[in-house]
Short mmCIF file of N, CA, C and O in Angstrom, two decimals:
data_model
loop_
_atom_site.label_atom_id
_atom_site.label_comp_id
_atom_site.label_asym_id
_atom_site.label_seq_id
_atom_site.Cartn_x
_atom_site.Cartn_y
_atom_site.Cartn_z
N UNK A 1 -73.13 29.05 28.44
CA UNK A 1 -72.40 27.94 29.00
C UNK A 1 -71.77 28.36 30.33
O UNK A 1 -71.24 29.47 30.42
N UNK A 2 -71.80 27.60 31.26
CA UNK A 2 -71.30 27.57 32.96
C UNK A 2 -69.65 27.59 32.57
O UNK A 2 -69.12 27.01 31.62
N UNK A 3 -69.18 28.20 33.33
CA UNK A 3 -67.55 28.45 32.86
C UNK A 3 -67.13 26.88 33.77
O UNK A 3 -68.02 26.21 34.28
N UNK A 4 -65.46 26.43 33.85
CA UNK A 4 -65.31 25.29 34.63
C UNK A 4 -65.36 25.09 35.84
O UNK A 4 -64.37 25.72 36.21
N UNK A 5 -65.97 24.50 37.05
CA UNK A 5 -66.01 25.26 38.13
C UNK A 5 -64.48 24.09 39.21
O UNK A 5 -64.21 22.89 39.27
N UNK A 6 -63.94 25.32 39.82
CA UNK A 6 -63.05 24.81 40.81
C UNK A 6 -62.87 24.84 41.83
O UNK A 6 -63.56 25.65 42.45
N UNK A 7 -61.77 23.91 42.70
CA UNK A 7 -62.03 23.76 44.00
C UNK A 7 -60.64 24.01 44.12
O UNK A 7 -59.57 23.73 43.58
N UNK A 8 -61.38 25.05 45.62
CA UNK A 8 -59.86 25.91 45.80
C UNK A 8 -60.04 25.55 47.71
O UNK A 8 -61.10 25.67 48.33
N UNK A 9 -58.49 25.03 48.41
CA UNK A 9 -58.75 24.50 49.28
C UNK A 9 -57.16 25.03 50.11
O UNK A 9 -56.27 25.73 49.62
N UNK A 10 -57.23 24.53 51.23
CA UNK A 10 -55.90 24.85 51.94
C UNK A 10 -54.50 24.06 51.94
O UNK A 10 -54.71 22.86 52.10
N UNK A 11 -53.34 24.31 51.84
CA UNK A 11 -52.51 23.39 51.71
C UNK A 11 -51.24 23.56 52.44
O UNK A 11 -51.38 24.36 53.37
N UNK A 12 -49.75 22.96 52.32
CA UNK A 12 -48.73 23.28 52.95
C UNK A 12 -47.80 22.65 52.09
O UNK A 12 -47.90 21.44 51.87
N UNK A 13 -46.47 23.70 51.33
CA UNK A 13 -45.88 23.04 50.98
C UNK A 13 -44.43 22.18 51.42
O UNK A 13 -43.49 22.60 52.10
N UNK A 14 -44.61 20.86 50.80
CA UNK A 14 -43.70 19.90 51.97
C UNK A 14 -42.41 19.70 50.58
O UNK A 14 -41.40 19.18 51.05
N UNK A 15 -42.29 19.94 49.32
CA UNK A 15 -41.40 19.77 48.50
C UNK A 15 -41.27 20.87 47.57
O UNK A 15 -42.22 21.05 46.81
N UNK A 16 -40.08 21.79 47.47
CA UNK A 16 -39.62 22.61 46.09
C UNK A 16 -39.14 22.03 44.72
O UNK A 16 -37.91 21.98 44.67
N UNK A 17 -39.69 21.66 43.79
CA UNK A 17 -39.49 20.77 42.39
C UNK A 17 -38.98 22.45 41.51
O UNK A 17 -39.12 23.60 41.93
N UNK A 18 -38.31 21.89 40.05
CA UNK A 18 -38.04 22.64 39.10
C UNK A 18 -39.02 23.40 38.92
O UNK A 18 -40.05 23.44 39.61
N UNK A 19 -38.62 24.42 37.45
CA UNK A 19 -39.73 25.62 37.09
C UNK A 19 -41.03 25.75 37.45
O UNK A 19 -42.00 25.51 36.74
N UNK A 20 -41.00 26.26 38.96
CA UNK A 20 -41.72 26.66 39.82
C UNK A 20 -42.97 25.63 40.39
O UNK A 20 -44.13 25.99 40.57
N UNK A 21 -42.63 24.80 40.54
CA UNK A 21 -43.99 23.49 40.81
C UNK A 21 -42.80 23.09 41.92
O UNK A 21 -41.58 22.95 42.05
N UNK A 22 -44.10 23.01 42.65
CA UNK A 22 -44.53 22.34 44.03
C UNK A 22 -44.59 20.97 44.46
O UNK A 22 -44.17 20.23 43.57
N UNK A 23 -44.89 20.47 45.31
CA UNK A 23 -45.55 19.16 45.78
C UNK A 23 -46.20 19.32 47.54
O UNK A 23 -45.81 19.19 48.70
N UNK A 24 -47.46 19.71 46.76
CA UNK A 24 -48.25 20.17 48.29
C UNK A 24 -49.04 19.27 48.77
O UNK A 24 -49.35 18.25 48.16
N UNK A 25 -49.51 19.61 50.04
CA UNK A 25 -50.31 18.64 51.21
C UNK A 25 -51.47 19.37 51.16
O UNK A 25 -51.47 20.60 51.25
N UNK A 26 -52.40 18.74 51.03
CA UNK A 26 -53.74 19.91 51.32
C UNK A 26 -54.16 19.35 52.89
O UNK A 26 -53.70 18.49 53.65
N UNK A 27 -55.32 20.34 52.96
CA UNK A 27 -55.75 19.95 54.41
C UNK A 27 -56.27 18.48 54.66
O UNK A 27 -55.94 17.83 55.65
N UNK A 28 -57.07 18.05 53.69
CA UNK A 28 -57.56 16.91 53.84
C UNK A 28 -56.15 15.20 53.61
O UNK A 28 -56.30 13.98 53.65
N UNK A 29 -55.20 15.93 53.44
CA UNK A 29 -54.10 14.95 53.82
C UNK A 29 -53.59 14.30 52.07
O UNK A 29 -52.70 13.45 52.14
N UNK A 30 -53.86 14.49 51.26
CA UNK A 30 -53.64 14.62 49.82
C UNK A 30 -52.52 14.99 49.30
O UNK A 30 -52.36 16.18 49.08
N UNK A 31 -51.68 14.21 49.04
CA UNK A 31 -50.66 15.04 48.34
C UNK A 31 -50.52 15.47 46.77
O UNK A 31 -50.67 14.43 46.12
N UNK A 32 -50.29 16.61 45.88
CA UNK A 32 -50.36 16.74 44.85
C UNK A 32 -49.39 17.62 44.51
O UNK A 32 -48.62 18.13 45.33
N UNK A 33 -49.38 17.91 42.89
CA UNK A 33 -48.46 18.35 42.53
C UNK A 33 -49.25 19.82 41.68
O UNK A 33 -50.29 19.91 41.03
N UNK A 34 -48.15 20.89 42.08
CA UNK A 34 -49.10 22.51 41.86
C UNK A 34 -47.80 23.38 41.15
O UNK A 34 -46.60 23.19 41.36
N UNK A 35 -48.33 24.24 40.39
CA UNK A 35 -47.57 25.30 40.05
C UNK A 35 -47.76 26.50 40.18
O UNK A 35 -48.97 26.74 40.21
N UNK A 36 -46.94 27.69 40.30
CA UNK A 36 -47.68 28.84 40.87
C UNK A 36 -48.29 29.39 39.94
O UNK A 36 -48.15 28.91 38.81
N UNK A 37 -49.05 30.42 40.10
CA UNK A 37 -49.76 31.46 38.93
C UNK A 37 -49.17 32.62 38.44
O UNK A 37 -48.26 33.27 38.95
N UNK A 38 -49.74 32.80 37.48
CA UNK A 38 -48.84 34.00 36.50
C UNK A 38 -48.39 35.02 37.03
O UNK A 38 -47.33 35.55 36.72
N UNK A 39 -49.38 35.49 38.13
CA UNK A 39 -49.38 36.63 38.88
C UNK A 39 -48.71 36.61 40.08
O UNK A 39 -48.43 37.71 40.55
N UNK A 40 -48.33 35.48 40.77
CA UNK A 40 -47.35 35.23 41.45
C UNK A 40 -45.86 35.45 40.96
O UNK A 40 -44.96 36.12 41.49
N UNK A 41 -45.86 34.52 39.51
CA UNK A 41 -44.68 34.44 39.06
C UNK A 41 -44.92 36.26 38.63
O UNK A 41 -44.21 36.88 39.43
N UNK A 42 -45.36 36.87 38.07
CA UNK A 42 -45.03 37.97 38.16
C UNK A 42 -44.32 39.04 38.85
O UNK A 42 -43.43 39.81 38.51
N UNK A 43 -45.21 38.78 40.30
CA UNK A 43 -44.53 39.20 41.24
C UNK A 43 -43.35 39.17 41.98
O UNK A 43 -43.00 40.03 42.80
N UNK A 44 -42.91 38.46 41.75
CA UNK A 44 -41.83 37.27 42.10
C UNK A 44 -42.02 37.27 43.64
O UNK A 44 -41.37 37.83 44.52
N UNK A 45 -43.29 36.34 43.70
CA UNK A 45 -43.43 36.12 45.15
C UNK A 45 -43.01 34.53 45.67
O UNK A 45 -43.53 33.47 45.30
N UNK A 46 -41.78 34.76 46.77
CA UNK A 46 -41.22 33.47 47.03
C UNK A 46 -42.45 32.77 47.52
O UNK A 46 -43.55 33.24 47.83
N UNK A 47 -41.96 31.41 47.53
CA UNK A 47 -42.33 30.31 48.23
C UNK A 47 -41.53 29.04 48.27
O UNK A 47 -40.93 28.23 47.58
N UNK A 48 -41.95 29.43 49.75
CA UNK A 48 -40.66 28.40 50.38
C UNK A 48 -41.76 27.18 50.86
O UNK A 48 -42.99 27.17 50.92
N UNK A 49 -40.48 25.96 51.26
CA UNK A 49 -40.68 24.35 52.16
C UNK A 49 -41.58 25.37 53.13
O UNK A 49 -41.24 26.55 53.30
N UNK A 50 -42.94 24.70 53.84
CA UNK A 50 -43.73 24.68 54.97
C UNK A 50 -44.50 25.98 55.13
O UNK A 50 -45.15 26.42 56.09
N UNK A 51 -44.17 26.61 53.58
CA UNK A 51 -45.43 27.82 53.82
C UNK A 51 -46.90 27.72 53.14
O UNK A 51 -46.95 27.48 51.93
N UNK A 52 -47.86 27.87 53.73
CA UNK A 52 -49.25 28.01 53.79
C UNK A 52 -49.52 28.69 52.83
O UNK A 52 -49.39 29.91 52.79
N UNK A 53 -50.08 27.70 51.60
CA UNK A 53 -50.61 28.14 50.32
C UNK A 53 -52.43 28.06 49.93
O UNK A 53 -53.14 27.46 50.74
N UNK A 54 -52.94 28.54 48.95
CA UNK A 54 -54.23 28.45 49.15
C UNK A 54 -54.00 27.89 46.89
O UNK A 54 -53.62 28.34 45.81
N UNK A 55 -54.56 26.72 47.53
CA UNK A 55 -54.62 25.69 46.16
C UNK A 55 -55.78 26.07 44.84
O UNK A 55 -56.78 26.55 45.38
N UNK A 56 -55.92 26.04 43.69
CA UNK A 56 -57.13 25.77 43.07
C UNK A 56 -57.42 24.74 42.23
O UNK A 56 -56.78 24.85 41.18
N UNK A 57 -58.13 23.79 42.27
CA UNK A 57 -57.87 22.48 41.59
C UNK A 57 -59.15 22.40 40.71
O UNK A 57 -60.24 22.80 41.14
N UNK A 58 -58.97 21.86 39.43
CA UNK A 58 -59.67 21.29 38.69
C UNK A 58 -60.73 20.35 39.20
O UNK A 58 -60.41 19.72 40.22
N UNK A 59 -61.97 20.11 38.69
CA UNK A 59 -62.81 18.86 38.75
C UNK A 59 -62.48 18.06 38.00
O UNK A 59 -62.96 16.99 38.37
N UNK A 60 -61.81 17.92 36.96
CA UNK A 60 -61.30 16.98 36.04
C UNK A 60 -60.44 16.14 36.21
O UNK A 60 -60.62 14.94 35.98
N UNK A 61 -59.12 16.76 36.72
CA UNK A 61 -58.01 16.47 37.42
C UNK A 61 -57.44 16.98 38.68
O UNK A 61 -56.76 18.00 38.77
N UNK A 62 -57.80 16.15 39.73
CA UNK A 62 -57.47 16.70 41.35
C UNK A 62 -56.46 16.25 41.56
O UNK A 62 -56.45 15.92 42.74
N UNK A 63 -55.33 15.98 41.00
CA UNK A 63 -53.83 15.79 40.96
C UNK A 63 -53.13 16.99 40.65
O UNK A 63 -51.95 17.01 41.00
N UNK A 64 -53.55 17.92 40.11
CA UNK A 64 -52.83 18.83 39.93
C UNK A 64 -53.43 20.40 40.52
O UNK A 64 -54.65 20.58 40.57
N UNK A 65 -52.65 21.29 40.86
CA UNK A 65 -53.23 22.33 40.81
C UNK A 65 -52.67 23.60 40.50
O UNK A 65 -51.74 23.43 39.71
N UNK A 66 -52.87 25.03 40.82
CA UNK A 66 -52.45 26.03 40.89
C UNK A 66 -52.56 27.26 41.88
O UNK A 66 -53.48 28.04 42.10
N UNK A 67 -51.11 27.11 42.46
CA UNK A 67 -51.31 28.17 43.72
C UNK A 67 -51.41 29.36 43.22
O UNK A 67 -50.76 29.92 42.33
N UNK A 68 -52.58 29.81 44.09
CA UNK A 68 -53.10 31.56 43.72
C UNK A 68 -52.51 32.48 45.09
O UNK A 68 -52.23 33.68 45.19
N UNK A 69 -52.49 31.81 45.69
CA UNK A 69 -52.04 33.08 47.25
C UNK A 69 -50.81 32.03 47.97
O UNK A 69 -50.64 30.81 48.02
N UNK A 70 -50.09 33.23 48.48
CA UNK A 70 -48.93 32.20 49.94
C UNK A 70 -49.71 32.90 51.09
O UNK A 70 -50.69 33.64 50.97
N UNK A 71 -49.27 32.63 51.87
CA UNK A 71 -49.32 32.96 53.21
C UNK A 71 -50.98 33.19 53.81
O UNK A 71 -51.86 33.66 53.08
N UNK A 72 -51.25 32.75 55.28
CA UNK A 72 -52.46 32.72 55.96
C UNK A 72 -52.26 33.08 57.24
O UNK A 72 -53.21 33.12 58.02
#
């Protein structure tokens, strides 16, 4: 079986929400709602209003996603 395949795209975040979710802009002008990844939260790598995130979104649901990287 093909594992799920995702779409991972460029974004900017324009809102800081509760336990660690976002509300990002992708490039194509989209706004959605993202949370960071484990390994972020691990790290405890900030992210702030207007920094350059790299998104990964579901085919199922393109409303939501999960930031894997900050900065570009």
């Amino acid at each position: 079986m093909v594992k799920e395949q995702k779409i991972e795209m460029q974004g900017v975040v324009t809102e800081l929400l509760k336990n660690a979710m976002f509300r990002v802009r992708l490039e194509n002008g989209i706004e959605i709602l993202a949370y960071s990844s484990g390994s972020i939260r691990r790290n405890r790598i900030r992210i702030l209003q207007n920094d350059k995130v790299r998104v990964v979104l579901s085919t199922y649901d393109t409303s939501k996603g999960i930031i894997t990287y900050r900065g570009m």
